[in-house]
Amino acid sequence: AIITPMITAIAQRIFTLLAENNIPHKILPHDEPVFTIETAAQQRDVITETMVKSILLRESRKDTPRYAMSCVPGHLQVHPQAVRAVLPPEWKRLTFASKEEITAVTTYIMGAVSPLCLPPAIPIIFDETFTQLTAVSISSGDPEFGIELAASDLIRLVKPIIAPITR
């Protein structure tokens, strides 16, 4: 039986965006809340290579920090220096955002960050490998389920900077 999860307000924003843009997608429910790529892949019955790992990076500044969202395949690691290299030259060293910053900046919780519905001031950088995939699995913003959609549709919606950003 297909289980339809209760849709949270955060996830509803994503579903509204997908519907408004006529993006076909599939809900991938979990048996329990998940917060890691490995567990999510297992629960969704997908391989980690097709999962989008969204990692918020923070610019190391003493005044008002700036943030960038890096998205890499689930089996790879982001290389913050590679992300910085594709940002404007005034950006300084990038570090990983804290759990509290992730929620404050994106409204998502750590482990359930989606590349969709982010504040417009946040640049989004996708690793170039996503251009070679047919389908990808993203977080819905809710640890109870993920979303599968065409990689090309995700790229069209997000309009990311695309560059080699993995180690």
mmCIF file of N, CA and C in Angstrom, residues 59-163:
data_model
loop_
_atom_site.group_PDB
_atom_site.id
_atom_site.type_symbol
_atom_site.label_atom_id
_atom_site.label_comp_id
_atom_site.label_asym_id
_atom_site.label_seq_id
_atom_site.Cartn_x
_atom_site.Cartn_y
_atom_site.Cartn_z
ATOM 1 N N GLU A 59 30.029 31.839 5.067
ATOM 2 C CA GLU A 59 31.244 32.605 4.832
ATOM 3 C C GLU A 59 31.822 33.029 6.178
ATOM 4 N N SER A 60 33.114 32.869 6.328
ATOM 5 C CA SER A 60 33.775 33.252 7.580
ATOM 6 C C SER A 60 33.995 34.762 7.582
ATOM 7 N N ARG A 61 33.048 35.464 8.177
ATOM 8 C CA ARG A 61 33.124 36.929 8.286
ATOM 9 C C ARG A 61 32.796 37.327 9.705
ATOM 10 N N LYS A 62 33.387 38.395 10.154
ATOM 11 C CA LYS A 62 33.101 38.868 11.510
ATOM 12 C C LYS A 62 31.781 39.646 11.564
ATOM 13 N N ASP A 63 31.452 40.322 10.480
ATOM 14 C CA ASP A 63 30.194 41.075 10.461
ATOM 15 C C ASP A 63 29.042 40.141 10.051
ATOM 16 N N THR A 64 28.148 40.574 9.246
ATOM 17 C CA THR A 64 26.994 39.765 8.837
ATOM 18 C C THR A 64 27.434 38.630 7.918
ATOM 19 N N PRO A 65 27.210 37.388 8.326
ATOM 20 C CA PRO A 65 27.645 36.266 7.483
ATOM 21 C C PRO A 65 26.771 36.115 6.233
ATOM 22 N N ARG A 66 27.374 35.561 5.203
ATOM 23 C CA ARG A 66 26.633 35.191 3.998
ATOM 24 C C ARG A 66 26.681 33.679 3.888
ATOM 25 N N TYR A 67 25.706 33.144 3.188
ATOM 26 C CA TYR A 67 25.576 31.696 3.070
ATOM 27 C C TYR A 67 25.464 31.290 1.610
ATOM 28 N N ALA A 68 25.900 30.070 1.313
ATOM 29 C CA ALA A 68 25.761 29.469 -0.016
ATOM 30 C C ALA A 68 25.322 28.022 0.188
ATOM 31 N N MET A 69 24.449 27.547 -0.689
ATOM 32 C CA MET A 69 23.989 26.158 -0.626
ATOM 33 C C MET A 69 24.751 25.347 -1.663
ATOM 34 N N SER A 70 25.429 24.310 -1.191
ATOM 35 C CA SER A 70 26.143 23.410 -2.095
ATOM 36 C C SER A 70 25.376 22.099 -2.162
ATOM 37 N N CYS A 71 25.224 21.588 -3.368
ATOM 38 C CA CYS A 71 24.492 20.331 -3.563
ATOM 39 C C CYS A 71 25.386 19.350 -4.312
ATOM 40 N N VAL A 72 25.606 18.205 -3.665
ATOM 41 C CA VAL A 72 26.483 17.187 -4.231
ATOM 42 C C VAL A 72 25.782 15.828 -4.165
ATOM 43 N N PRO A 73 26.198 14.877 -4.998
ATOM 44 C CA PRO A 73 25.633 13.534 -4.894
ATOM 45 C C PRO A 73 25.912 12.949 -3.507
ATOM 46 N N GLY A 74 24.979 12.144 -3.019
ATOM 47 C CA GLY A 74 25.036 11.619 -1.664
ATOM 48 C C GLY A 74 26.282 10.850 -1.297
ATOM 49 N N HIS A 75 26.944 10.260 -2.265
ATOM 50 C CA HIS A 75 28.131 9.455 -1.965
ATOM 51 C C HIS A 75 29.423 10.274 -1.986
ATOM 52 N N LEU A 76 29.331 11.567 -2.302
ATOM 53 C CA LEU A 76 30.520 12.409 -2.404
ATOM 54 C C LEU A 76 30.523 13.491 -1.322
ATOM 55 N N GLN A 77 31.671 14.140 -1.156
ATOM 56 C CA GLN A 77 31.800 15.220 -0.186
ATOM 57 C C GLN A 77 31.995 16.541 -0.908
ATOM 58 N N VAL A 78 31.395 17.599 -0.348
ATOM 59 C CA VAL A 78 31.582 18.930 -0.919
ATOM 60 C C VAL A 78 32.980 19.430 -0.588
ATOM 61 N N HIS A 79 33.535 20.173 -1.511
ATOM 62 C CA HIS A 79 34.845 20.793 -1.328
ATOM 63 C C HIS A 79 34.597 22.309 -1.218
ATOM 64 N N PRO A 80 34.566 22.844 0.025
ATOM 65 C CA PRO A 80 34.219 24.265 0.203
ATOM 66 C C PRO A 80 35.081 25.224 -0.630
ATOM 67 N N GLN A 81 36.358 24.927 -0.825
ATOM 68 C CA GLN A 81 37.200 25.807 -1.632
ATOM 69 C C GLN A 81 36.747 25.828 -3.092
ATOM 70 N N ALA A 82 36.256 24.700 -3.588
ATOM 71 C CA ALA A 82 35.746 24.651 -4.959
ATOM 72 C C ALA A 82 34.467 25.471 -5.083
ATOM 73 N N VAL A 83 33.642 25.450 -4.042
ATOM 74 C CA VAL A 83 32.419 26.273 -4.042
ATOM 75 C C VAL A 83 32.812 27.750 -4.055
ATOM 76 N N ARG A 84 33.728 28.117 -3.177
ATOM 77 C CA ARG A 84 34.158 29.519 -3.103
ATOM 78 C C ARG A 84 34.716 29.997 -4.436
ATOM 79 N N ALA A 85 35.377 29.123 -5.158
ATOM 80 C CA ALA A 85 35.984 29.490 -6.440
ATOM 81 C C ALA A 85 34.952 29.932 -7.485
ATOM 82 N N VAL A 86 33.704 29.486 -7.361
ATOM 83 C CA VAL A 86 32.684 29.874 -8.340
ATOM 84 C C VAL A 86 31.815 31.038 -7.855
ATOM 85 N N LEU A 87 32.055 31.492 -6.636
ATOM 86 C CA LEU A 87 31.331 32.645 -6.093
ATOM 87 C C LEU A 87 32.087 33.926 -6.455
ATOM 88 N N PRO A 88 31.429 35.090 -6.311
ATOM 89 C CA PRO A 88 32.141 36.346 -6.600
ATOM 90 C C PRO A 88 33.427 36.459 -5.772
ATOM 91 N N PRO A 89 34.428 37.169 -6.300
ATOM 92 C CA PRO A 89 35.750 37.199 -5.654
ATOM 93 C C PRO A 89 35.772 37.767 -4.235
ATOM 94 N N GLU A 90 34.773 38.569 -3.867
ATOM 95 C CA GLU A 90 34.774 39.141 -2.512
ATOM 96 C C GLU A 90 34.381 38.142 -1.424
ATOM 97 N N TRP A 91 33.911 36.955 -1.819
ATOM 98 C CA TRP A 91 33.583 35.931 -0.828
ATOM 99 C C TRP A 91 34.860 35.425 -0.188
ATOM 100 N N LYS A 92 34.802 35.226 1.124
ATOM 101 C CA LYS A 92 35.949 34.733 1.890
ATOM 102 C C LYS A 92 35.814 33.227 2.120
ATOM 103 N N ARG A 93 36.641 32.698 2.985
ATOM 104 C CA ARG A 93 36.668 31.268 3.316
ATOM 105 C C ARG A 93 35.279 30.767 3.720
ATOM 106 N N LEU A 94 34.927 29.561 3.266
ATOM 107 C CA LEU A 94 33.632 28.945 3.588
ATOM 108 C C LEU A 94 33.828 27.814 4.590
ATOM 109 N N THR A 95 32.912 27.744 5.549
ATOM 110 C CA THR A 95 32.883 26.659 6.530
ATOM 111 C C THR A 95 31.463 26.112 6.573
ATOM 112 N N PHE A 96 31.277 24.997 7.256
ATOM 113 C CA PHE A 96 29.952 24.410 7.352
ATOM 114 C C PHE A 96 29.102 25.194 8.338
ATOM 115 N N ALA A 97 27.863 25.480 7.955
ATOM 116 C CA ALA A 97 26.941 26.184 8.845
ATOM 117 C C ALA A 97 26.548 25.273 10.008
ATOM 118 N N SER A 98 26.239 25.885 11.138
ATOM 119 C CA SER A 98 25.807 25.114 12.308
ATOM 120 C C SER A 98 24.367 24.646 12.125
ATOM 121 N N LYS A 99 23.978 23.709 12.962
ATOM 122 C CA LYS A 99 22.607 23.195 12.968
ATOM 123 C C LYS A 99 21.613 24.346 13.136
ATOM 124 N N GLU A 100 21.924 25.259 14.048
ATOM 125 C CA GLU A 100 21.034 26.403 14.314
ATOM 126 C C GLU A 100 20.980 27.350 13.116
ATOM 127 N N GLU A 101 22.123 27.573 12.487
ATOM 128 C CA GLU A 101 22.146 28.446 11.304
ATOM 129 C C GLU A 101 21.334 27.838 10.163
ATOM 130 N N ILE A 102 21.445 26.536 9.979
ATOM 131 C CA ILE A 102 20.702 25.869 8.896
ATOM 132 C C ILE A 102 19.216 26.175 9.027
ATOM 133 N N THR A 103 18.676 25.997 10.219
ATOM 134 C CA THR A 103 17.239 26.248 10.429
ATOM 135 C C THR A 103 16.916 27.733 10.317
ATOM 136 N N ALA A 104 17.733 28.588 10.916
ATOM 137 C CA ALA A 104 17.468 30.028 10.884
ATOM 138 C C ALA A 104 17.507 30.585 9.460
ATOM 139 N N VAL A 105 18.428 30.099 8.649
ATOM 140 C CA VAL A 105 18.626 30.633 7.302
ATOM 141 C C VAL A 105 17.685 29.998 6.277
ATOM 142 N N THR A 106 17.460 28.674 6.387
ATOM 143 C CA THR A 106 16.694 27.963 5.347
ATOM 144 C C THR A 106 15.276 27.582 5.760
ATOM 145 N N THR A 107 14.994 27.555 7.025
ATOM 146 C CA THR A 107 13.770 27.022 7.671
ATOM 147 C C THR A 107 13.742 25.494 7.725
ATOM 148 N N TYR A 108 14.707 24.838 7.078
ATOM 149 C CA TYR A 108 14.784 23.382 7.120
ATOM 150 C C TYR A 108 15.565 22.942 8.353
ATOM 151 N N ILE A 109 15.380 21.675 8.732
ATOM 152 C CA ILE A 109 16.167 21.134 9.837
ATOM 153 C C ILE A 109 17.342 20.342 9.260
ATOM 154 N N MET A 110 18.416 20.289 10.013
ATOM 155 C CA MET A 110 19.601 19.558 9.568
ATOM 156 C C MET A 110 19.219 18.111 9.255
ATOM 157 N N GLY A 111 19.634 17.639 8.092
ATOM 158 C CA GLY A 111 19.292 16.284 7.679
ATOM 159 C C GLY A 111 18.054 16.216 6.814
ATOM 160 N N ALA A 112 17.358 17.344 6.642
ATOM 161 C CA ALA A 112 16.158 17.374 5.792
ATOM 162 C C ALA A 112 16.137 18.666 4.974
ATOM 163 N N VAL A 113 17.310 19.044 4.468
ATOM 164 C CA VAL A 113 17.443 20.294 3.712
ATOM 165 C C VAL A 113 17.205 20.030 2.230
ATOM 166 N N SER A 114 16.326 20.822 1.648
ATOM 167 C CA SER A 114 16.018 20.712 0.230
ATOM 168 C C SER A 114 16.716 21.832 -0.538
ATOM 169 N N PRO A 115 17.052 21.600 -1.799
ATOM 170 C CA PRO A 115 17.605 22.687 -2.611
ATOM 171 C C PRO A 115 16.523 23.626 -3.142
ATOM 172 N N LEU A 116 15.260 23.320 -2.852
ATOM 173 C CA LEU A 116 14.139 24.140 -3.327
ATOM 174 C C LEU A 116 13.640 25.078 -2.239
ATOM 175 N N CYS A 117 13.027 26.173 -2.668
ATOM 176 C CA CYS A 117 12.373 27.140 -1.768
ATOM 177 C C CYS A 117 13.337 27.778 -0.769
ATOM 178 N N LEU A 118 14.524 28.069 -1.229
ATOM 179 C CA LEU A 118 15.507 28.742 -0.384
ATOM 180 C C LEU A 118 15.373 30.256 -0.548
ATOM 181 N N PRO A 119 15.826 31.024 0.438
ATOM 182 C CA PRO A 119 15.800 32.482 0.283
ATOM 183 C C PRO A 119 16.585 32.901 -0.967
ATOM 184 N N PRO A 120 16.093 33.887 -1.711
ATOM 185 C CA PRO A 120 16.740 34.263 -2.976
ATOM 186 C C PRO A 120 18.177 34.777 -2.838
ATOM 187 N N ALA A 121 18.555 35.271 -1.678
ATOM 188 C CA ALA A 121 19.927 35.795 -1.493
ATOM 189 C C ALA A 121 20.972 34.691 -1.407
ATOM 190 N N ILE A 122 20.556 33.449 -1.278
ATOM 191 C CA ILE A 122 21.505 32.339 -1.127
ATOM 192 C C ILE A 122 21.868 31.776 -2.503
ATOM 193 N N PRO A 123 23.143 31.919 -2.905
ATOM 194 C CA PRO A 123 23.539 31.271 -4.158
ATOM 195 C C PRO A 123 23.508 29.752 -3.981
ATOM 196 N N ILE A 124 23.099 29.060 -5.035
ATOM 197 C CA ILE A 124 23.008 27.604 -4.995
ATOM 198 C C ILE A 124 23.961 27.044 -6.045
ATOM 199 N N ILE A 125 24.819 26.145 -5.597
ATOM 200 C CA ILE A 125 25.817 25.556 -6.484
ATOM 201 C C ILE A 125 25.615 24.048 -6.518
ATOM 202 N N PHE A 126 25.402 23.518 -7.724
ATOM 203 C CA PHE A 126 25.244 22.074 -7.925
ATOM 204 C C PHE A 126 26.545 21.506 -8.472
ATOM 205 N N ASP A 127 26.901 20.319 -7.999
ATOM 206 C CA ASP A 127 28.016 19.627 -8.617
ATOM 207 C C ASP A 127 27.617 19.249 -10.041
ATOM 208 N N GLU A 128 28.590 19.294 -10.933
ATOM 209 C CA GLU A 128 28.330 19.037 -12.353
ATOM 210 C C GLU A 128 27.794 17.632 -12.642
ATOM 211 N N THR A 129 28.010 16.682 -11.737
ATOM 212 C CA THR A 129 27.532 15.314 -11.994
ATOM 213 C C THR A 129 26.010 15.240 -12.125
ATOM 214 N N PHE A 130 25.285 16.197 -11.542
ATOM 215 C CA PHE A 130 23.822 16.155 -11.638
ATOM 216 C C PHE A 130 23.332 16.338 -13.077
ATOM 217 N N THR A 131 24.145 16.947 -13.926
ATOM 218 C CA THR A 131 23.737 17.137 -15.324
ATOM 219 C C THR A 131 23.759 15.820 -16.094
ATOM 220 N N GLN A 132 24.405 14.792 -15.534
ATOM 221 C CA GLN A 132 24.511 13.494 -16.200
ATOM 222 C C GLN A 132 23.481 12.482 -15.705
ATOM 223 N N LEU A 133 22.683 12.868 -14.709
ATOM 224 C CA LEU A 133 21.701 11.939 -14.142
ATOM 225 C C LEU A 133 20.328 12.136 -14.763
ATOM 226 N N THR A 134 19.552 11.068 -14.782
ATOM 227 C CA THR A 134 18.176 11.148 -15.274
ATOM 228 C C THR A 134 17.251 11.600 -14.160
ATOM 229 N N ALA A 135 17.286 10.888 -13.042
ATOM 230 C CA ALA A 135 16.416 11.207 -11.905
ATOM 231 C C ALA A 135 17.260 11.410 -10.656
ATOM 232 N N VAL A 136 16.738 12.245 -9.764
ATOM 233 C CA VAL A 136 17.413 12.487 -8.482
ATOM 234 C C VAL A 136 16.382 12.413 -7.364
ATOM 235 N N SER A 137 16.885 12.223 -6.175
ATOM 236 C CA SER A 137 16.046 12.167 -4.981
ATOM 237 C C SER A 137 16.473 13.312 -4.063
ATOM 238 N N ILE A 138 15.516 14.148 -3.678
ATOM 239 C CA ILE A 138 15.809 15.284 -2.809
ATOM 240 C C ILE A 138 15.011 15.168 -1.514
ATOM 241 N N SER A 139 15.419 15.931 -0.536
ATOM 242 C CA SER A 139 14.640 16.002 0.695
ATOM 243 C C SER A 139 13.397 16.839 0.429
ATOM 244 N N SER A 140 12.345 16.498 1.115
ATOM 245 C CA SER A 140 11.097 17.264 1.013
ATOM 246 C C SER A 140 11.066 18.379 2.052
ATOM 247 N N GLY A 141 12.101 18.430 2.882
ATOM 248 C CA GLY A 141 12.090 19.359 4.004
ATOM 249 C C GLY A 141 11.493 18.722 5.240
ATOM 250 N N ASP A 142 11.015 17.504 5.064
ATOM 251 C CA ASP A 142 10.389 16.744 6.140
ATOM 252 C C ASP A 142 11.119 15.409 6.246
ATOM 253 N N PRO A 143 11.590 15.024 7.430
ATOM 254 C CA PRO A 143 12.346 13.770 7.547
ATOM 255 C C PRO A 143 11.521 12.506 7.340
ATOM 256 N N GLU A 144 10.215 12.655 7.112
ATOM 257 C CA GLU A 144 9.332 11.501 6.915
ATOM 258 C C GLU A 144 9.280 11.009 5.464
ATOM 259 N N PHE A 145 9.755 11.826 4.502
ATOM 260 C CA PHE A 145 9.706 11.392 3.105
ATOM 261 C C PHE A 145 10.582 12.261 2.222
ATOM 262 N N GLY A 146 10.953 11.693 1.073
ATOM 263 C CA GLY A 146 11.730 12.403 0.069
ATOM 264 C C GLY A 146 10.914 12.552 -1.201
ATOM 265 N N ILE A 147 11.518 13.158 -2.204
ATOM 266 C CA ILE A 147 10.854 13.401 -3.486
ATOM 267 C C ILE A 147 11.813 13.003 -4.600
ATOM 268 N N GLU A 148 11.304 12.257 -5.567
ATOM 269 C CA GLU A 148 12.088 11.924 -6.754
ATOM 270 C C GLU A 148 11.550 12.736 -7.924
ATOM 271 N N LEU A 149 12.479 13.295 -8.698
ATOM 272 C CA LEU A 149 12.092 14.046 -9.884
ATOM 273 C C LEU A 149 13.227 14.001 -10.887
ATOM 274 N N ALA A 150 12.953 14.452 -12.094
ATOM 275 C CA ALA A 150 13.985 14.458 -13.134
ATOM 276 C C ALA A 150 15.068 15.461 -12.750
ATOM 277 N N ALA A 151 16.315 15.068 -12.942
ATOM 278 C CA ALA A 151 17.431 15.965 -12.636
ATOM 279 C C ALA A 151 17.317 17.250 -13.451
ATOM 280 N N SER A 152 16.915 17.129 -14.710
ATOM 281 C CA SER A 152 16.787 18.319 -15.561
ATOM 282 C C SER A 152 15.706 19.270 -15.033
ATOM 283 N N ASP A 153 14.619 18.726 -14.475
ATOM 284 C CA ASP A 153 13.568 19.581 -13.893
ATOM 285 C C ASP A 153 14.083 20.303 -12.651
ATOM 286 N N LEU A 154 14.846 19.591 -11.822
ATOM 287 C CA LEU A 154 15.403 20.219 -10.625
ATOM 288 C C LEU A 154 16.351 21.354 -11.020
ATOM 289 N N ILE A 155 17.193 21.112 -11.982
ATOM 290 C CA ILE A 155 18.137 22.142 -12.435
ATOM 291 C C ILE A 155 17.377 23.335 -13.013
ATOM 292 N N ARG A 156 16.329 23.080 -13.768
ATOM 293 C CA ARG A 156 15.521 24.159 -14.348
ATOM 294 C C ARG A 156 14.856 24.994 -13.259
ATOM 295 N N LEU A 157 14.357 24.340 -12.206
ATOM 296 C CA LEU A 157 13.699 25.054 -11.103
ATOM 297 C C LEU A 157 14.672 25.864 -10.263
ATOM 298 N N VAL A 158 15.800 25.267 -9.937
ATOM 299 C CA VAL A 158 16.765 25.895 -9.030
ATOM 300 C C VAL A 158 17.611 26.969 -9.731
ATOM 301 N N LYS A 159 17.929 26.736 -11.008
ATOM 302 C CA LYS A 159 18.825 27.619 -11.759
ATOM 303 C C LYS A 159 20.156 27.814 -11.005
ATOM 304 N N PRO A 160 20.808 26.702 -10.659
ATOM 305 C CA PRO A 160 22.045 26.795 -9.872
ATOM 306 C C PRO A 160 23.263 27.173 -10.727
ATOM 307 N N ILE A 161 24.316 27.534 -10.051
ATOM 308 C CA ILE A 161 25.634 27.559 -10.667
ATOM 309 C C ILE A 161 26.038 26.081 -10.744
ATOM 310 N N ILE A 162 26.540 25.630 -11.878
ATOM 311 C CA ILE A 162 26.946 24.220 -12.015
ATOM 312 C C ILE A 162 28.464 24.189 -12.201
ATOM 313 N N ALA A 163 29.115 23.440 -11.312
ATOM 314 C CA ALA A 163 30.582 23.385 -11.323
ATOM 315 C C ALA A 163 31.057 22.122 -10.619
#
